Every structure is written in C-alpha cells, then in structure tokens.
CSV table of C-alpha atoms and ligand atoms in Angstrom, one decimal:
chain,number,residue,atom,x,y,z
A,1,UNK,CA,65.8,-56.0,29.9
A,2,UNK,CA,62.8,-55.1,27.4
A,3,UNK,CA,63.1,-51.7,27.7
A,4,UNK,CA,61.0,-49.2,25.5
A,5,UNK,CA,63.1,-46.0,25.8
A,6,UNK,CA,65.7,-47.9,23.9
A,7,UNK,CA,63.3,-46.8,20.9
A,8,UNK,CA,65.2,-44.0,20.0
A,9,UNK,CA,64.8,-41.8,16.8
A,10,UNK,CA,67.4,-41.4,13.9
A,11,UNK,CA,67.4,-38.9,11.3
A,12,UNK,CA,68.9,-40.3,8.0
A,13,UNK,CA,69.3,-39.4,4.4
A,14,UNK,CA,67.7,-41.4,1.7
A,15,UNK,CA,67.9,-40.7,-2.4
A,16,UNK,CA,68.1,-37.3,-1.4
A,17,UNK,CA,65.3,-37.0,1.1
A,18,UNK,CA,65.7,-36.4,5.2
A,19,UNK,CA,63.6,-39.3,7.0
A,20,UNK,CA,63.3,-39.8,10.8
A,21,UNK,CA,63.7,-43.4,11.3
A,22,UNK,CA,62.0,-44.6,14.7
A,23,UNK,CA,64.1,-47.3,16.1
A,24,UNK,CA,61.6,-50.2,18.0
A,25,UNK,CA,64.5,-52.8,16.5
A,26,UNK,CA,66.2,-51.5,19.3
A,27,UNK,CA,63.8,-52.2,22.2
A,28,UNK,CA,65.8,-55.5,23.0
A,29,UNK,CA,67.9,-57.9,20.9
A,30,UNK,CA,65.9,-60.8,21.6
A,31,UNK,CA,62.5,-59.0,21.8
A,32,UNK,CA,61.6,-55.8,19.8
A,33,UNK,CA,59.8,-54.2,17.0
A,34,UNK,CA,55.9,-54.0,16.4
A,35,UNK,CA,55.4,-57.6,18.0
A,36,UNK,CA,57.2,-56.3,21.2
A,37,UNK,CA,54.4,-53.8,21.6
A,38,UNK,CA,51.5,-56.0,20.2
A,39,UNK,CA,53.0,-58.4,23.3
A,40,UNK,CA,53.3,-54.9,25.9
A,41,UNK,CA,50.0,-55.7,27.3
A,42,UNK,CA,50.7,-59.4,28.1
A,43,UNK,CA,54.2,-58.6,29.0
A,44,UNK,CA,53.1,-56.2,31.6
A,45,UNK,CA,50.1,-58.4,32.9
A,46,UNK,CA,50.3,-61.4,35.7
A,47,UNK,CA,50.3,-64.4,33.8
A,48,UNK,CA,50.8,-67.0,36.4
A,49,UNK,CA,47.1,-68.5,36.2
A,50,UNK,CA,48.5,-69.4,32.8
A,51,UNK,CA,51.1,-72.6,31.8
A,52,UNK,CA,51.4,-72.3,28.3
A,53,UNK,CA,51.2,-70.1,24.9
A,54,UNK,CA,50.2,-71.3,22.0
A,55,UNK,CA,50.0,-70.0,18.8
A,56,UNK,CA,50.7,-71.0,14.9
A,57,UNK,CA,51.6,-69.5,11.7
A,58,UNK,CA,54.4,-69.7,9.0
A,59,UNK,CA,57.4,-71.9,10.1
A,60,UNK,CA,59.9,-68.1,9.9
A,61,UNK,CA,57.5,-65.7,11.3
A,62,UNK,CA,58.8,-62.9,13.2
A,63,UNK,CA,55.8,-63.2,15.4
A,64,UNK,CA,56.7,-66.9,15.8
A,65,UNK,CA,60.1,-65.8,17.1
A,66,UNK,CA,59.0,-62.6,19.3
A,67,UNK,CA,56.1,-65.1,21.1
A,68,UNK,CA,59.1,-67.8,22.0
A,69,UNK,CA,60.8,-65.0,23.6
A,70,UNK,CA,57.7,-63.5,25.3
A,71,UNK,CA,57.2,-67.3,26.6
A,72,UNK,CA,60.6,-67.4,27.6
A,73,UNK,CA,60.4,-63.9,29.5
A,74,UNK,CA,57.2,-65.0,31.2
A,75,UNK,CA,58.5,-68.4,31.9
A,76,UNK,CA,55.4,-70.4,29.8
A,77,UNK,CA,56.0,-73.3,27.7
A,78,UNK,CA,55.2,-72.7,23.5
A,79,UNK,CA,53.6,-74.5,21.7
A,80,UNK,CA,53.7,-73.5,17.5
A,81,UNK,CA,51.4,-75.1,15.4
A,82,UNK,CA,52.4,-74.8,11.7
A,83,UNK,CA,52.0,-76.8,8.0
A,84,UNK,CA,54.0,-79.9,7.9
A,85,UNK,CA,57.4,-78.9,7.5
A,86,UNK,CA,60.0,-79.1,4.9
A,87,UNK,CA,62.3,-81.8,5.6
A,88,UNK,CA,65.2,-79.5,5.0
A,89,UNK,CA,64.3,-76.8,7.7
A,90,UNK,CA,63.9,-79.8,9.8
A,91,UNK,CA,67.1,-81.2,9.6
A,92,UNK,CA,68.8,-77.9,9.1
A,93,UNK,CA,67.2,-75.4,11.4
A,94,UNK,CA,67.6,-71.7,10.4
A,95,UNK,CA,67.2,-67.9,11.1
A,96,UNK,CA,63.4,-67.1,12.8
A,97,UNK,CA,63.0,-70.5,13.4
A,98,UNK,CA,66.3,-71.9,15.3
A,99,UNK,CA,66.1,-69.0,17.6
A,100,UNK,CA,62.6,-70.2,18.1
A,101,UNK,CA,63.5,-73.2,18.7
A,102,UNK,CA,66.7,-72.3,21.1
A,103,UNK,CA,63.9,-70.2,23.3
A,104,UNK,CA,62.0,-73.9,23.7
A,105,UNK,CA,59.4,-73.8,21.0
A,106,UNK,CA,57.7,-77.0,20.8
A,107,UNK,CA,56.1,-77.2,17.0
A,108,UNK,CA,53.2,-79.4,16.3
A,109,UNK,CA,52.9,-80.2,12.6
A,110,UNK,CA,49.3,-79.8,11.7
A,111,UNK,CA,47.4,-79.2,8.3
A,112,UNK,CA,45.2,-77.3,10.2
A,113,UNK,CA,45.3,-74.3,12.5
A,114,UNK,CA,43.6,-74.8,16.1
A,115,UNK,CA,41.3,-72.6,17.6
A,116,UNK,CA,41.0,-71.2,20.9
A,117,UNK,CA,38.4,-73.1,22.3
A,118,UNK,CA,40.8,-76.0,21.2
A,119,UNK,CA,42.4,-75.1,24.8
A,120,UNK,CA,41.7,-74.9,28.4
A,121,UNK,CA,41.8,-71.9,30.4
A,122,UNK,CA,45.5,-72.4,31.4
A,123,UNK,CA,46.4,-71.8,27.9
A,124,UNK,CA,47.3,-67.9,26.1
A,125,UNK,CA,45.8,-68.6,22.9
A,126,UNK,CA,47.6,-66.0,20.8
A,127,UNK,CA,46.2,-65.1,17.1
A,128,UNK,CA,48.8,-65.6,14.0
A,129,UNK,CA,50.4,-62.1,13.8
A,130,UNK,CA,49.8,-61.7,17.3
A,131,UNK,CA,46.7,-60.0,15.1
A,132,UNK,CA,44.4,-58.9,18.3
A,133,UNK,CA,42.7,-56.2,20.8
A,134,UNK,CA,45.0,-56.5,23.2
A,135,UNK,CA,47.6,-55.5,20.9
A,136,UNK,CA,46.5,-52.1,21.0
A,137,UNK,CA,47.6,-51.1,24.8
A,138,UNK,CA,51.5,-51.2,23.5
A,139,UNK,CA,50.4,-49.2,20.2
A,140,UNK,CA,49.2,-47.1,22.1
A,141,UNK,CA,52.6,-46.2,24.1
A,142,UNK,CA,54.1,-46.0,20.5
A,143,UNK,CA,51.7,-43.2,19.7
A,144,UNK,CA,52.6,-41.3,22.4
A,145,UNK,CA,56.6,-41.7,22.0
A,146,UNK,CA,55.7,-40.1,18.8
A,147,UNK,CA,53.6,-37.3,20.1
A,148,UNK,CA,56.4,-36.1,22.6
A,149,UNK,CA,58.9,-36.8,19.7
A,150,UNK,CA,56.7,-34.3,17.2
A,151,UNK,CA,56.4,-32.0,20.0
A,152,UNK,CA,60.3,-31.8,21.8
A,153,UNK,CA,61.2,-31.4,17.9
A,154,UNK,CA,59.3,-28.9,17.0
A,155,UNK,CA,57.8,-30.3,13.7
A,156,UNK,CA,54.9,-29.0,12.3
A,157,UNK,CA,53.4,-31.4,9.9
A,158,UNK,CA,54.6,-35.7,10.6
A,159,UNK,CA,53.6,-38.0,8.6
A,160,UNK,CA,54.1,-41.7,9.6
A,161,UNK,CA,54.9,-44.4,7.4
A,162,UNK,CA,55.4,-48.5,8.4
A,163,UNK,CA,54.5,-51.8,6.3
A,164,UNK,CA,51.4,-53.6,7.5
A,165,UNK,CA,50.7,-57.6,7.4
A,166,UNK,CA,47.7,-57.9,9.4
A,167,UNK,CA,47.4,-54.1,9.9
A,168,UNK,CA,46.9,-54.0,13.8
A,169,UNK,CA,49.9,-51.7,14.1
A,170,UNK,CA,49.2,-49.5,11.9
A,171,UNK,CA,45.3,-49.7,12.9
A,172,UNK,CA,45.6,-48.7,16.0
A,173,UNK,CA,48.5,-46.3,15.9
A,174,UNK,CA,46.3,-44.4,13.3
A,175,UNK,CA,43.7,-44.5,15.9
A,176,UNK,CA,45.6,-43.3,18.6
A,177,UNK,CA,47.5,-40.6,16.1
A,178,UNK,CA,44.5,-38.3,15.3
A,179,UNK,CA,46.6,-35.6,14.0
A,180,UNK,CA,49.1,-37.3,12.3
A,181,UNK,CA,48.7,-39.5,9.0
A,182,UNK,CA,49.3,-42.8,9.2
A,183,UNK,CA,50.4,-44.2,5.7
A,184,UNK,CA,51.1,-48.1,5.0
A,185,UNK,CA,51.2,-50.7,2.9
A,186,UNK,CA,49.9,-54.4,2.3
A,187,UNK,CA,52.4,-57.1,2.4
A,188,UNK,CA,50.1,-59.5,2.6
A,189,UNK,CA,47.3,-59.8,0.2
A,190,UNK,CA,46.4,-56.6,-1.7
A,191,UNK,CA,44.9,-53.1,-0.5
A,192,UNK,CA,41.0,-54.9,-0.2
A,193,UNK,CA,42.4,-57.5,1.9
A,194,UNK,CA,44.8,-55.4,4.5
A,195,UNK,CA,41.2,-53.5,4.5
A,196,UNK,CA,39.2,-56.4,5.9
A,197,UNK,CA,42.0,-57.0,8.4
A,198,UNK,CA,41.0,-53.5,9.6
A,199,UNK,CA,37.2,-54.0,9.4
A,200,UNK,CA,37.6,-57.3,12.1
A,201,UNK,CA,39.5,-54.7,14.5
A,202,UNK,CA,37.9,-51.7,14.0
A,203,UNK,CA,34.4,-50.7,12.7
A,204,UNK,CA,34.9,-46.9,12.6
A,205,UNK,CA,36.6,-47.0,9.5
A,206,UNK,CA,38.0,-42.7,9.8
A,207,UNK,CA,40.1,-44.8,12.2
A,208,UNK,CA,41.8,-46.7,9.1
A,209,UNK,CA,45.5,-45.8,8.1
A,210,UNK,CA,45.9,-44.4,4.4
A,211,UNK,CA,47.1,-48.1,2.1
A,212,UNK,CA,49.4,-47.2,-0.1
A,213,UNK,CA,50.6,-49.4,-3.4
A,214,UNK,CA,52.2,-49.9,-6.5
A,215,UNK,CA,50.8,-51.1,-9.9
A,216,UNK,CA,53.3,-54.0,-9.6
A,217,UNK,CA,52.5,-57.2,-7.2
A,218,UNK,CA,54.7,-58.8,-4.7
A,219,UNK,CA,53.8,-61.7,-3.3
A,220,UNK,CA,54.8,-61.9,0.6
A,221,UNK,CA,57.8,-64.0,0.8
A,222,UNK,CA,59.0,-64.3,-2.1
A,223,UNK,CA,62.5,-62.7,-3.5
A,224,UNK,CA,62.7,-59.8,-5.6
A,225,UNK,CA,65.9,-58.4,-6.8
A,226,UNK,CA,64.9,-54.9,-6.1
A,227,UNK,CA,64.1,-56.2,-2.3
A,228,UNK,CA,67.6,-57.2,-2.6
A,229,UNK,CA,69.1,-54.0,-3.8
A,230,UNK,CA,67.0,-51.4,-1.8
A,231,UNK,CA,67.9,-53.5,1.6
A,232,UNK,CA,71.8,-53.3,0.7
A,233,UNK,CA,71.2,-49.5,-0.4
A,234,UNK,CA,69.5,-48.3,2.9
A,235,UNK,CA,72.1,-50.3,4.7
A,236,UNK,CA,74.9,-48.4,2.8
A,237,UNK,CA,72.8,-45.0,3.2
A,238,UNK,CA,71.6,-45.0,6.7
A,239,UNK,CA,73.9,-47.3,8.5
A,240,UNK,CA,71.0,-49.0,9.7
A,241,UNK,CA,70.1,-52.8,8.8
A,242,UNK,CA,66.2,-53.3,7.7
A,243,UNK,CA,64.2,-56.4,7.8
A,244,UNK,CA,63.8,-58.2,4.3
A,245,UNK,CA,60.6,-59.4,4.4
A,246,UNK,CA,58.6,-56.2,5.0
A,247,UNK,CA,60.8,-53.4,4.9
A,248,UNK,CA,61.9,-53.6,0.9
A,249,UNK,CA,58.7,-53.2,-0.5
A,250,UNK,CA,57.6,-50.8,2.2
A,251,UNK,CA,60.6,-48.5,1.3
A,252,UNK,CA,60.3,-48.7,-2.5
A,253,UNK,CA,56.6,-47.5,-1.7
A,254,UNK,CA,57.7,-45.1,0.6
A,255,UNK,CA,60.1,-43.5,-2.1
A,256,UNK,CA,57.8,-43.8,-5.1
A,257,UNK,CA,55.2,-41.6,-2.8
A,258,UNK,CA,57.5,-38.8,-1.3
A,259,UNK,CA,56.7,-36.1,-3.2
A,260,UNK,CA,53.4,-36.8,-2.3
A,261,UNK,CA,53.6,-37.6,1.6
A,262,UNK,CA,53.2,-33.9,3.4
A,263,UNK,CA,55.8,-32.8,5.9
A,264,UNK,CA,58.7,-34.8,7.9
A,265,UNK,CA,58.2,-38.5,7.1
A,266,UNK,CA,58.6,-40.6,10.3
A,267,UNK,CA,59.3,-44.4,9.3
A,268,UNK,CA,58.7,-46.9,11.7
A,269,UNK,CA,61.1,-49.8,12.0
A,270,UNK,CA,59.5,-52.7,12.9
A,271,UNK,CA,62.0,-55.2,13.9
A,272,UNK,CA,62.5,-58.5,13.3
A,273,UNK,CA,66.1,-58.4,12.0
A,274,UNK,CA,67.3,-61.4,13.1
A,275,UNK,CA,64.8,-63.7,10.5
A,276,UNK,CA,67.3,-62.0,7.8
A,277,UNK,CA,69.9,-65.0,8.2
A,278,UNK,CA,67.2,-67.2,6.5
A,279,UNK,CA,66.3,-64.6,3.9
A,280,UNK,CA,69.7,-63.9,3.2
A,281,UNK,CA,70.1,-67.6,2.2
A,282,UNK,CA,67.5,-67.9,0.4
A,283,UNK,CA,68.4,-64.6,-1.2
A,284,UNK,CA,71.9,-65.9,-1.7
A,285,UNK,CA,70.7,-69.2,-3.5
A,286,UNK,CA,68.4,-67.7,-6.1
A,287,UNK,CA,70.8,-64.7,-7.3
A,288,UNK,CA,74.3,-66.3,-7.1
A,289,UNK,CA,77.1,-63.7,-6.8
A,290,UNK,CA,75.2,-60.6,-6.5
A,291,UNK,CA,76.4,-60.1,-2.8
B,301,LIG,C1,55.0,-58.5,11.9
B,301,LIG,C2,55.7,-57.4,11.2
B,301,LIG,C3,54.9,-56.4,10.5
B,301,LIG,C4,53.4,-56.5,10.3
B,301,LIG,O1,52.8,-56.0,11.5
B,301,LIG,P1,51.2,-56.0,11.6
B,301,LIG,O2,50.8,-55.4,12.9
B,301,LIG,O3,50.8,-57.5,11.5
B,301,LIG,O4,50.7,-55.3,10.4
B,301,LIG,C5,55.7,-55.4,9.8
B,301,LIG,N1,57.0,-55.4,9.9
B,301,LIG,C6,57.7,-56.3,10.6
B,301,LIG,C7,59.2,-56.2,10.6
B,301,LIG,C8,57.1,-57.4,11.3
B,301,LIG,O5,57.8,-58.3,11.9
C-alpha cells in the first residue's frame, strides 16, 4: 500500500555534520520518492473516464518507472514514447527499464516526442518528469510533513536541501515552505536553465528555491568517480542507500555549502533507488575493480 506516513525522518552523521534525512524512498517499494508525490493528485483522483497513460522520456528514467507503477496501481495501460533504442538494452533489459517493462510498459520508438493533443480524451497525457501543475497537490503534503516535523522537534531555523531536474519539487515545496529555505541544485542543464523550468510553473519568482552550484560541470548521466565514491561513503556513513543519478552531485553540493546553509539541514531523499542496478553496471564497466 502507497502509504505516505512511511516517510519517516532520520537523523545521520555526515563528514562531521548532523543532517535530518527525510525518507520519501520509503513511501512504497515499488512507488515512492518525489514522483510518488508529483503522482499524489492523480493517485488520489477517479480515473476510470481514462484507459491509458502515456508519457515519454529517457529509456531509465525514474519517472518512467514511477508512471508504470502508477498505471499499474490505477489499472491503465502505458504507453512510453522514447528515442530509438539501443539494441543492447533491447535484448538485455535492465534496472528502471525492466521493472518498467515487468509493470506492462508498452514503448513506442519514436524520434520525436508526442504531444498532448496527439491523444483523445481517454488518454492521461503525462509531461516528461511528470514536470506539471498538478504535481503540486502531493508537494504540497510534503510541505506540511515538514512543518509538523520542524515543529514536534522543536528546531528553530530548517533549511531544506533536495536535487532538482525539472525543478517542480523543489518549486513548489519552496512555495508552500514560506519560512523555510529551500536550497537545490540543477542536474539537468545549468542554474539558467533549472531557472526557466521555474519560470513555465511559476511566475512569482520570490516563490523560486535558492540554485545552488559548483564551478565544475556534470553532465546528467554521465559517471563521475566522485559520484561513485560519495554514494559508497554515505552508504557506509548513514546506513542509508542514495540514488546515483541525482543524489551524488546533490550531496557533494550539499557538503561544499554547509558552512554556509543556516540551521538544521533537512535533506530530501527523493527515491528512485531501484534505477541503481543499471547505474551500478554502467558504473562497474567504466571503472573496473573499484568496487
Ligand atoms: C525525478 C527525480 C528528481 C528530480 O525531480 P524534479 O521534480 O523533476 O526536479 C530528483 N531526484 C530523484 C531521485 C528523482 O527521481
């Protein structure tokens, strides 16, 4: 059962520092972290005027993944539209996409992504990213976890840190959070572009989270050694097993920042776990014998 309460909150040590780790990975194994509430509104609302969900995006997103097991949940077939697919991953399904697949994804192969109007009106047309207003109503519930959590603690000043790729989370939990800062950073494209993706969601920009970066680029999806390391070092530290696509670079941010960051630093974890099978391959191929 989906169940939000199973969002608990850890406190951990890190390189010396105390952080409060909020737990959405733990919402549901096969349906959790910021996609599980970007998906709260739909997964609360009566869908049966609909037959299918379609969407489209890389061929290992997380939000690929979460929307096969929304579909799933809500008993609607999926359809994923995505770039023509290596013949590898084809023959040898893996991580985000297997479990995609295993919830009854049906991929269309297409150099172009559809649009809406592309559909008829028994079809959920679902943004890449699940990148959308409707996203905000399950935000919204994570901004008030956080407010009873601030207040049954007792802590004065909270600051909240989580990694953005199109920024809705952190968009709207920053608009919901008026008295907390919301601090994140881009993992796709730079600063200016995670600020565009908050100028199509929201025009008020004292609304917009604090971006964050580092003088050195990372390009999403590719493998860093330092990824690598500060995955296997949090893992080692906290107990507590981050996500390797977004969570690295957000965390080596993160650190390089806390002096600055005021007060008890709560870090979301966003899910989305179980794509680290892939990574961890791909990881394991391109720096043999360092794990
Ligand atoms: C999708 C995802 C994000 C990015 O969320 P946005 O709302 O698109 O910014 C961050 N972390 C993880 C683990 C994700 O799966």
């Amino acid at each position: 059962m989906v169940n939000f309460k199973n969002s608990k909150v850890d406190r951990v040590k890190f390189r010396d520092r105390d952080y409060y780790i909020k737990r959405d990975d733990l919402i549901d194994r096969d349906f959790n972290g910021n996609k599980a509430r970007k998906l709260y509104y739909y997964l609360n609302s009566d869908l049966s005027k609909f037959k299918r969900v379609v969407s489209f995006g890389g061929n290992q997103s997380n939000a690929m993944y979460s929307i096969s097991a929304f579909a799933k949940l809500k008993n609607l077939e999926f359809i994923y539209y995505l770039k023509p697919l290596p013949k590898y991953l084809k023959q040898n399904p893996i991580g985000n996409f297997k479990f995609s697949l295993e919830n009854k994804m049906r991929v269309v192969e297409s150099l172009n992504f559809p649009k809406q109007d592309e559909f008829d009106s028994k079809t959920l047309f679902i943004e890449q990213g699940v990148k959308s207003n409707f996203a905000k109503e399950g935000v919204k519930l994570l901004a008030k976890e956080i407010e009873e959590f601030k207040k049954s603690n007792r802590v004065k000043k909270l600051s909240i840190v989580l990694p953005s790729g199109t920024g809705t989370t952190a968009l709207y939990l920053q608009k919901y959070l008026s008295d907390i800062r919301v601090y994140t950073t881009a993992l796709i494209g730079d600063s200016n572009y995670l600020l565009s993706q908050f100028k199509e969601l929201e025009s008020d920009s004292s609304f917009y989270p604090t971006i964050l970066d580092l003088e050195k680029k990372y390009h999403f999806g590719k493998l860093y050694r330092e990824f690598l390391e500060i995955y296997f070092e949090l893992k080692e530290a906290t107990n507590i097993e981050f996500e390797l696509l977004y969570d690295p670079k957000s965390w080596i941010v993160l650190d390089s920042y806390r002096e600055k960051i005021e007060g008890e630093i709560l870090y979301i974890h966003s899910g989305g776990v179980l794509g680290n099978e892939s990574m961890l391959e791909r990881y394991r191929r391109k720096f043999k014998g360092i794990f």
